[in-house]
Coordinates of C-alpha atoms in Angstrom, one line a residue:
M4 CA -115.7 144.5 12.3
A5 CA -113.5 142.3 11.7
S6 CA -110.8 140.3 13.6
L7 CA -107.0 140.8 12.0
R8 CA -105.0 137.3 12.6
G9 CA -101.5 137.4 12.5
S10 CA -98.6 140.0 11.8
D11 CA -95.6 140.7 9.4
S12 CA -92.8 138.4 10.8
Q13 CA -88.9 138.1 9.4
K14 CA -89.4 136.9 5.8
S15 CA -88.5 132.9 5.1
D16 CA -88.1 131.3 1.6
G17 CA -89.8 134.4 0.0
Q18 CA -92.8 133.9 2.1
H19 CA -94.4 135.9 4.8
Q20 CA -94.3 133.6 8.1
W21 CA -97.4 134.6 10.6
A22 CA -97.8 134.3 14.2
V23 CA -101.5 134.6 15.3
K24 CA -103.0 137.1 17.1
D25 CA -106.5 138.3 17.1
I26 CA -107.1 141.8 17.3
T27 CA -110.4 143.4 16.4
V28 CA -110.6 145.8 14.1
T29 CA -114.0 148.1 13.6
E30 CA -114.8 150.7 11.4
P31 CA -114.7 154.1 12.6
G32 CA -118.3 155.0 11.0
V33 CA -119.7 151.6 13.6
I34 CA -117.8 153.3 16.2
R35 CA -119.0 156.5 16.3
R36 CA -122.8 155.0 16.1
A37 CA -122.2 153.1 19.1
V38 CA -120.6 156.5 21.1
A39 CA -123.8 158.4 19.9
A40 CA -126.4 155.5 20.8
A41 CA -124.8 155.0 24.6
A42 CA -124.6 158.9 25.0
I43 CA -128.1 159.3 24.0
G44 CA -129.1 157.5 26.9
N45 CA -127.1 160.0 29.4
V46 CA -128.7 163.0 27.9
T47 CA -132.0 161.8 28.5
E48 CA -131.1 161.2 32.2
W49 CA -129.1 164.2 32.8
F50 CA -131.6 166.4 31.0
D51 CA -133.6 165.2 33.8
F52 CA -131.5 166.0 36.6
G53 CA -130.7 169.4 35.0
V54 CA -134.5 170.2 35.2
Y55 CA -134.8 169.2 38.1
S56 CA -132.0 170.4 40.0
Y57 CA -132.6 174.2 38.7
L58 CA -136.7 173.5 38.8
E59 CA -136.3 172.4 42.5
P60 CA -138.0 176.1 44.1
T61 CA -141.0 175.3 41.2
I62 CA -141.3 171.7 42.4
R63 CA -141.3 172.6 46.3
K64 CA -144.1 174.6 45.5
V65 CA -146.0 172.2 43.5
F66 CA -145.5 168.8 45.8
F67 CA -144.8 170.2 49.3
T68 CA -147.1 173.5 49.7
G69 CA -147.6 173.0 53.4
L70 CA -144.1 172.5 54.3
D71 CA -141.7 176.0 55.4
Q72 CA -139.0 176.6 52.8
T73 CA -136.0 174.7 54.9
T74 CA -138.1 171.4 55.4
G75 CA -139.3 171.8 51.9
T76 CA -135.8 171.8 50.4
I77 CA -135.6 168.4 52.3
A78 CA -138.1 167.1 51.1
T79 CA -138.0 167.8 47.6
L80 CA -133.8 166.6 47.7
G81 CA -135.2 163.5 49.6
L82 CA -137.4 162.8 46.2
F83 CA -134.4 163.3 43.7
A84 CA -132.1 161.1 46.3
A85 CA -135.1 158.2 46.1
A86 CA -134.2 157.3 42.6
F87 CA -131.2 156.3 44.3
L88 CA -132.6 154.0 46.4
V89 CA -133.3 151.5 43.8
R90 CA -130.2 152.2 41.7
P91 CA -128.6 149.1 43.3
F92 CA -131.8 147.1 42.5
G93 CA -131.7 147.9 38.7
G94 CA -127.9 147.3 38.7
L95 CA -128.7 143.6 40.2
F96 CA -131.2 142.9 37.6
F97 CA -130.2 144.5 34.3
G98 CA -125.9 144.1 34.8
P99 CA -126.5 140.4 34.9
L100 CA -129.1 140.1 32.4
G101 CA -126.6 142.6 29.9
D102 CA -124.1 139.8 30.2
R103 CA -126.5 137.1 29.7
I104 CA -128.7 138.4 26.4
G105 CA -126.2 141.0 25.2
R106 CA -125.4 145.0 25.5
T107 CA -127.8 146.3 23.2
K108 CA -130.7 144.3 24.2
V109 CA -131.0 145.5 27.8
L110 CA -129.7 149.0 27.1
S111 CA -132.6 150.0 24.8
L112 CA -135.2 148.5 27.5
T113 CA -133.4 150.8 30.1
V114 CA -133.3 154.1 27.9
I115 CA -137.3 153.6 26.9
L116 CA -138.2 153.2 31.0
M117 CA -136.0 156.2 31.9
A118 CA -137.7 158.0 29.2
I119 CA -141.6 156.8 30.4
G120 CA -140.4 157.9 34.3
T121 CA -139.6 160.9 33.6
F122 CA -142.4 161.9 30.8
C123 CA -144.8 161.1 34.1
I124 CA -143.3 163.7 36.3
G125 CA -144.6 166.0 33.3
I126 CA -148.3 164.5 34.0
I127 CA -148.9 164.5 37.7
P128 CA -151.0 166.7 39.1
G129 CA -150.1 168.7 42.1
A130 CA -150.4 168.5 45.5
A131 CA -153.1 171.4 45.5
A132 CA -155.2 168.6 43.2
I133 CA -154.6 165.6 44.8
G134 CA -153.1 166.1 48.0
V135 CA -150.8 163.7 49.7
A136 CA -151.1 161.5 46.3
A137 CA -148.8 164.1 44.3
P138 CA -145.7 163.5 46.3
M139 CA -146.2 159.7 46.6
L140 CA -147.0 159.6 42.5
M141 CA -143.7 161.6 42.1
L142 CA -141.8 159.3 44.3
L143 CA -142.8 156.0 42.2
A144 CA -141.9 157.8 38.9
R145 CA -138.1 158.6 40.2
L146 CA -138.2 155.3 41.4
V147 CA -139.0 154.3 37.7
Q148 CA -136.2 156.4 36.7
G149 CA -133.3 155.3 39.4
F150 CA -134.7 151.2 38.6
S151 CA -133.4 152.1 34.7
T152 CA -130.9 153.9 35.4
G153 CA -129.0 151.2 37.2
G154 CA -128.6 149.6 34.1
E155 CA -128.0 152.4 32.1
Y156 CA -125.1 154.2 32.9
G157 CA -122.9 151.1 33.6
G158 CA -124.0 149.5 30.6
A159 CA -123.2 152.6 28.4
M160 CA -119.7 152.6 29.7
T161 CA -119.6 148.9 29.0
F162 CA -121.0 149.6 26.1
I163 CA -118.2 152.2 24.9
A164 CA -115.1 151.0 26.0
E165 CA -116.1 147.5 24.1
Y166 CA -116.2 149.3 20.8
A167 CA -113.6 151.8 21.4
P168 CA -110.0 151.3 20.1
D169 CA -107.4 150.1 22.7
R170 CA -104.9 153.6 21.3
R171 CA -108.2 155.5 22.1
R172 CA -110.3 154.4 24.7
G173 CA -110.2 157.3 26.9
F174 CA -110.8 159.9 24.2
L175 CA -113.7 158.2 23.0
C176 CA -115.7 157.0 26.4
S177 CA -115.3 160.7 27.5
W178 CA -117.8 161.5 24.9
L179 CA -120.7 159.4 27.1
E180 CA -120.0 162.3 29.9
F181 CA -120.2 164.7 26.9
G182 CA -123.5 163.6 26.8
T183 CA -124.1 164.0 30.3
L184 CA -123.1 167.9 30.3
T185 CA -125.2 168.0 26.9
G186 CA -128.4 166.6 29.0
Y187 CA -127.9 168.6 31.9
A188 CA -126.6 171.9 30.1
M189 CA -130.2 171.6 28.0
G190 CA -132.4 170.9 30.9
A191 CA -130.5 173.9 32.8
T192 CA -131.0 176.2 29.8
L193 CA -134.4 175.4 29.3
S194 CA -135.6 175.8 33.2
A195 CA -133.3 179.2 33.1
L196 CA -135.8 180.6 30.1
L197 CA -139.0 179.2 32.0
T198 CA -138.3 180.7 35.1
T199 CA -137.1 184.0 33.6
Y200 CA -139.7 184.7 30.8
L201 CA -142.5 182.7 32.2
P202 CA -145.1 184.8 34.9
D203 CA -144.9 182.3 38.3
D204 CA -148.3 181.6 37.8
A205 CA -147.8 180.1 34.9
L206 CA -144.6 178.6 35.6
L207 CA -146.7 176.6 39.3
S208 CA -149.1 175.3 36.6
W209 CA -148.0 174.2 33.6
G210 CA -144.6 175.9 32.6
W211 CA -142.2 173.1 34.8
R212 CA -143.9 170.3 33.3
V213 CA -142.9 171.5 30.0
P214 CA -139.3 169.9 29.8
F215 CA -140.1 166.6 31.7
L216 CA -142.8 166.1 28.6
I217 CA -139.6 166.5 26.3
A218 CA -138.1 163.2 27.7
G219 CA -140.6 160.9 25.7
P220 CA -139.1 161.8 22.1
L221 CA -135.7 161.5 23.3
G222 CA -136.6 158.1 24.6
V223 CA -137.7 157.0 21.2
I224 CA -134.2 158.6 19.5
G225 CA -132.3 156.2 22.1
L226 CA -134.3 153.4 21.7
Y227 CA -133.8 153.8 17.9
L228 CA -130.0 154.2 17.8
R229 CA -129.7 151.7 20.0
M230 CA -131.7 148.9 18.1
K231 CA -129.9 149.7 15.0
L232 CA -126.4 148.8 16.3
E233 CA -124.8 145.0 16.6
E234 CA -123.8 143.9 19.9
T235 CA -120.0 145.1 20.8
P236 CA -117.2 143.0 19.5
A237 CA -115.8 141.9 23.0
F238 CA -119.5 140.2 23.7
A239 CA -119.8 139.0 20.4
K240 CA -116.8 137.0 20.6
I241 CA -117.6 135.1 24.0
A242 CA -121.2 134.5 23.0
A243 CA -119.6 132.7 20.0
E244 CA -117.8 130.5 22.6
S245 CA -120.7 130.0 24.9
Q246 CA -124.1 129.5 23.0
E247 CA -125.3 128.3 26.4
R248 CA -125.1 132.4 28.0
E249 CA -128.7 132.8 27.8
G250 CA -129.3 129.8 30.4
N251 CA -129.3 130.5 34.3
Q252 CA -125.8 132.3 34.6
T253 CA -127.2 134.6 37.0
L254 CA -126.1 133.0 40.4
A255 CA -122.7 131.9 39.2
E256 CA -122.0 135.3 37.8
F257 CA -123.1 137.0 41.3
R258 CA -120.6 134.4 43.3
S259 CA -117.8 135.6 40.7
I260 CA -118.8 139.1 41.0
F261 CA -118.8 139.2 44.8
V262 CA -116.1 136.2 46.1
K263 CA -113.5 135.9 43.3
H264 CA -113.7 140.0 42.2
W265 CA -114.5 142.0 45.3
R266 CA -111.4 143.2 44.9
P267 CA -112.1 145.4 41.9
M268 CA -115.4 146.2 42.9
V269 CA -114.3 147.9 46.0
V270 CA -111.7 150.0 44.4
C271 CA -115.2 150.8 41.4
M272 CA -117.0 151.9 44.4
G273 CA -114.0 154.4 45.8
L274 CA -113.8 155.8 42.2
V275 CA -117.4 156.2 41.6
L276 CA -117.5 157.7 45.3
V277 CA -115.3 160.5 44.8
F278 CA -116.4 160.8 40.9
N279 CA -120.5 161.2 41.5
V280 CA -120.0 163.3 45.4
T281 CA -118.4 165.8 43.0
N282 CA -120.2 165.6 40.2
Y283 CA -123.7 166.0 42.2
M284 CA -122.1 168.6 44.5
L285 CA -121.8 171.0 41.6
T286 CA -125.0 170.0 39.5
A287 CA -127.5 169.4 42.3
Y288 CA -126.5 170.6 45.3
M289 CA -124.6 173.9 44.4
P290 CA -128.0 175.6 42.5
T291 CA -130.0 175.4 46.3
F292 CA -127.1 176.1 48.1
M293 CA -126.8 179.5 45.9
T294 CA -130.1 180.6 45.9
E295 CA -131.6 179.8 49.2
T296 CA -129.0 178.2 51.6
L297 CA -127.0 181.6 51.6
P298 CA -129.8 183.9 52.1
A299 CA -131.4 181.6 54.7
H300 CA -128.2 182.1 56.4
G301 CA -127.9 185.4 55.9
N302 CA -125.4 185.8 53.2
A303 CA -126.2 187.6 50.2
G304 CA -126.2 184.7 47.7
I305 CA -127.4 185.4 44.0
S306 CA -130.2 185.4 42.2
S307 CA -132.0 182.0 40.8
T308 CA -131.2 183.2 36.8
A309 CA -127.6 184.5 37.6
S310 CA -127.1 181.1 39.5
Q311 CA -128.6 179.2 36.5
F312 CA -126.8 180.9 33.9
L313 CA -123.5 180.6 35.8
Q314 CA -123.5 177.1 36.0
I315 CA -124.6 176.8 32.4
A316 CA -121.5 178.9 31.1
V317 CA -119.3 176.5 33.4
L318 CA -121.2 173.4 31.5
V319 CA -120.5 174.6 28.3
V320 CA -116.8 175.2 29.4
S321 CA -116.5 171.6 30.5
M322 CA -118.1 170.2 27.2
V323 CA -115.5 172.0 25.2
L324 CA -113.1 170.7 27.8
I325 CA -113.9 167.1 28.2
T326 CA -112.7 165.4 25.2
F327 CA -109.1 166.6 25.2
V328 CA -108.7 165.7 28.8
G329 CA -110.2 161.9 27.7
R330 CA -107.6 162.3 25.3
L331 CA -104.9 163.1 27.4
S332 CA -105.2 160.6 29.8
D333 CA -104.6 158.6 26.7
R334 CA -101.2 159.6 26.6
V335 CA -100.4 160.3 30.4
G336 CA -102.6 157.5 31.4
R337 CA -105.8 157.7 33.4
R338 CA -104.1 157.3 37.3
P339 CA -102.1 161.0 37.1
V340 CA -105.2 162.3 36.0
V341 CA -107.8 160.9 38.4
L342 CA -105.1 161.5 41.3
F343 CA -104.8 164.9 40.1
G344 CA -108.5 165.9 40.5
C345 CA -107.9 163.9 43.9
A346 CA -105.6 166.3 44.7
M347 CA -107.7 169.5 44.1
L348 CA -110.3 168.5 45.6
V349 CA -108.3 168.4 49.4
V350 CA -106.5 171.6 48.7
L351 CA -109.2 173.8 46.6
S352 CA -112.6 172.8 47.6
V353 CA -112.5 175.5 50.5
P354 CA -111.0 178.4 48.4
S355 CA -113.8 177.3 46.0
L356 CA -116.8 177.2 47.9
L357 CA -115.4 180.9 49.7
L358 CA -115.5 182.0 46.3
I359 CA -119.1 180.6 45.7
R360 CA -120.0 182.4 49.0
S361 CA -119.2 185.9 48.1
G362 CA -122.2 187.0 46.2
S363 CA -120.3 188.3 43.4
N364 CA -121.1 186.8 39.9
G365 CA -117.7 187.1 39.0
T366 CA -116.1 185.2 41.8
V367 CA -119.1 182.5 42.1
F368 CA -118.8 182.0 38.7
A369 CA -114.7 181.2 39.2
G370 CA -115.4 179.4 42.4
L371 CA -118.3 177.1 40.0
M372 CA -115.7 177.1 37.7
L373 CA -112.8 175.4 39.8
M374 CA -115.2 172.8 41.0
G375 CA -116.1 172.2 37.4
L376 CA -112.0 171.3 36.8
M377 CA -112.1 168.9 39.6
L378 CA -115.2 167.2 38.1
L379 CA -113.4 167.4 34.6
C380 CA -111.1 165.0 36.2
F381 CA -113.2 162.5 36.8
N382 CA -115.8 162.6 34.4
S383 CA -113.3 162.3 31.2
T384 CA -111.4 159.5 32.5
M385 CA -114.0 157.5 34.5
P386 CA -116.3 155.8 31.4
S387 CA -112.9 154.5 30.1
T388 CA -111.3 153.5 33.8
L389 CA -114.1 151.7 35.4
P390 CA -114.5 149.1 32.5
A391 CA -111.2 148.1 32.7
L392 CA -111.4 146.7 36.4
F393 CA -113.5 143.8 34.9
P394 CA -113.5 140.9 32.6
T395 CA -115.8 140.7 29.6
E396 CA -117.6 137.9 31.1
I397 CA -118.7 139.9 33.9
R398 CA -118.3 143.4 33.0
Y399 CA -121.6 144.9 32.9
G400 CA -122.9 143.1 36.1
G401 CA -119.8 143.7 38.1
L402 CA -119.5 147.6 37.0
S403 CA -123.6 148.3 37.4
I404 CA -123.7 146.7 40.6
A405 CA -120.4 148.3 42.1
F406 CA -121.4 151.6 40.5
N407 CA -124.6 151.8 41.5
I408 CA -124.3 150.9 45.1
S409 CA -122.0 153.5 45.5
V410 CA -124.0 155.9 43.7
S411 CA -126.7 154.9 46.0
L412 CA -124.8 155.6 48.9
F413 CA -122.9 158.6 48.6
G414 CA -123.5 159.8 45.1
G415 CA -127.2 160.7 44.7
T416 CA -127.8 161.6 48.5
T417 CA -125.2 164.2 48.4
A418 CA -127.3 167.5 47.8
A419 CA -129.5 166.0 50.8
V420 CA -127.2 164.9 53.3
T421 CA -125.0 168.1 52.5
S422 CA -128.2 169.9 53.0
L423 CA -129.0 168.4 56.4
L424 CA -125.8 168.8 57.5
V425 CA -125.3 172.7 56.8
A426 CA -129.2 173.3 58.3
T427 CA -127.9 171.3 61.8
T428 CA -124.1 172.6 62.1
N429 CA -124.9 175.8 60.5
D430 CA -121.4 175.6 59.0
L431 CA -121.6 176.7 55.3
N432 CA -118.4 175.1 54.6
M433 CA -119.5 171.7 55.1
P434 CA -120.0 171.0 51.2
A435 CA -116.1 171.9 50.9
Y436 CA -115.3 169.4 53.9
Y437 CA -117.7 166.6 52.2
L438 CA -115.8 167.1 49.1
M439 CA -112.3 166.9 50.8
G440 CA -113.4 163.4 52.1
A441 CA -114.3 162.6 48.6
G442 CA -110.7 163.3 47.4
I443 CA -109.2 161.3 50.0
I444 CA -111.1 158.1 49.4
G445 CA -110.6 158.7 45.5
A446 CA -107.0 158.9 45.9
L447 CA -107.0 155.7 47.5
A448 CA -108.9 154.0 45.3
I449 CA -107.1 154.8 42.1
W450 CA -103.8 154.0 44.0
F451 CA -104.9 150.3 44.2
A452 CA -105.9 150.1 40.3
K453 CA -104.0 149.3 37.8
E454 CA -103.0 151.5 34.7
S455 CA -105.4 150.5 32.0
A456 CA -104.8 153.5 28.8
R457 CA -103.5 151.8 25.5
K458 CA -104.0 148.5 27.1
A459 CA -106.9 145.4 25.5
L460 CA -109.5 145.2 28.3
P461 CA -109.4 142.3 30.7
G462 CA -110.8 139.3 28.7
S463 CA -110.9 140.9 25.4
P464 CA -109.1 140.6 22.5
P465 CA -106.6 144.1 22.0
A466 CA -109.1 146.4 19.5
A467 CA -107.7 148.9 16.8
T468 CA -109.2 151.6 14.5
D469 CA -108.1 150.1 11.2
E470 CA -105.7 147.1 9.9
Q471 CA -102.3 149.4 9.9
E472 CA -102.6 149.9 13.7
A473 CA -103.7 146.4 14.0
R474 CA -100.7 145.6 12.6
E475 CA -98.6 148.0 14.5
M476 CA -100.1 146.4 17.3
A477 CA -99.4 143.0 16.9
S478 CA -95.3 143.7 15.5
A479 CA -94.9 145.4 19.3
Q480 CA -96.4 142.2 21.1

C-alpha cells in the first residue's frame, strides 16, 4: 500500500504544483487477499449454522430424547439462540481490543475459537449416553461459538471496509456475505447428502457429527490467511499517529461509543435488526417451518429432502447475484437499495409465506426465492453501510457492540420466538408479520443514515485502487 500526496494542478513557471492530499492506494492483490481472509471466517460460522438448521430434527433426537416434537424443537432452537446471548459480551471484549491492538490479531483469535467450538459439538456424546450433561455440553460449545462470533463479524466488516477503495467498497464488501452464503450452502448441501443417503441409525449415531468436525480444518485455513496479512491502512495510520494505543483505552472507548456516538449506534442496531431477522427467518426457521410446523398444523408441508435442496437452490442464486447488487450500491447508493428491501418486506412478506405454505415444490421455491431477494438487498449492502457509521478509532468496537446487541435481541432469537408465536397463536402467517415489523424498523433506521457510497470512511483518508484513480479523486476534491 502507498499514500499518494498531491494532485496535478495548474502548471506554473514550467513546474507542476502539488496540493497536499492523503489518498491511500492499496494493490489489488492485497485487497483480494484481505477479502478472502475476512470471508473465510463467515464461511466457517455459517457452515455451522447451515448444518445446525438442516440437521435440527436429528440434533433434537440426539440431545432431547425425552421431549415431544414441539417442545424438543423449541429446546433445540433455544440452543441455537443461546449462542446469541453471549455475542454482545464477545463484542464488548473483542471490539475495543481490535481498536487497540489491531484488526488482524483479534480476527486470528476469533476464527480459531469459533472453529474449536464447532469442532467440539461434533464430539459431544448424546443424551442416551450421558443424559442431561449432553445438552449442557452443547450449550457450552454454543456459548464459545457465540462469544467468538461477537468479535468476528464486526471485525470482518471493518477489515474489508478499511482495505476497500471508496469507489468499490460496496462490491468488495459484498464478498463477505458471499462467504456467508457459501458456508451456509456447503453446510446445507452436506447435511442434505447425509440425510438422503445415510440410514437413520447411522445418521443418529455418527453421521450428524461429520459436518461439525470439518470446522477444524476450516478454522486452520482461516487462521493461516489472516496471519499472513498486514494491518488495514486506516488502522495503521492511526496507530502510527498514536504509539500508545495499546494502553488502557477501553473505558475511554466505551464512553465515546455510548455517549458521543449513541446516534450511529441506534441506527446500526435498527439496520442490523432488519438484516438479521430476514436472514434467520429464511435460513434458520424456514427449514423447520416447512418440514415440521406446517404438517403439525394440518398443512401439507414438504419433505426434509425437498426443503433442503430448494433452499440450496435459493442460496446458489443469491451467491450469483450478491456481488452484482453490491456493485449496484456503489452506483446508486446504499440507502436506495436498503429502502427497496424494506419496502419488499412490508408488501411481499405475506405473499411469500403463502407461496411457501402451498406445499408444491414450485410455489415453495418461488416463496423462498422471494424472501431470498428481500435478504439480498441487505446482505449485499450492510457490510459496506455499517462500518461507515463509525470513525476509525472506534469502528471495530462500536460496530461489534451495536451489531451483536441487535443480533442477540432480535436476529438469533428469530427462529425460537417465531416458533413460539406460531405455537401459541396457531397463526401460520406469524413469520410474515414478524418480517413486516422488521421492514418498518429498517426503513426508519436507513432514513436517518447518511449515504456512504463512493465516500471515504469517517476518520480515514480517501482510498483508491491505483495511482491513476487516486489522481482523479484528488483532482475532484
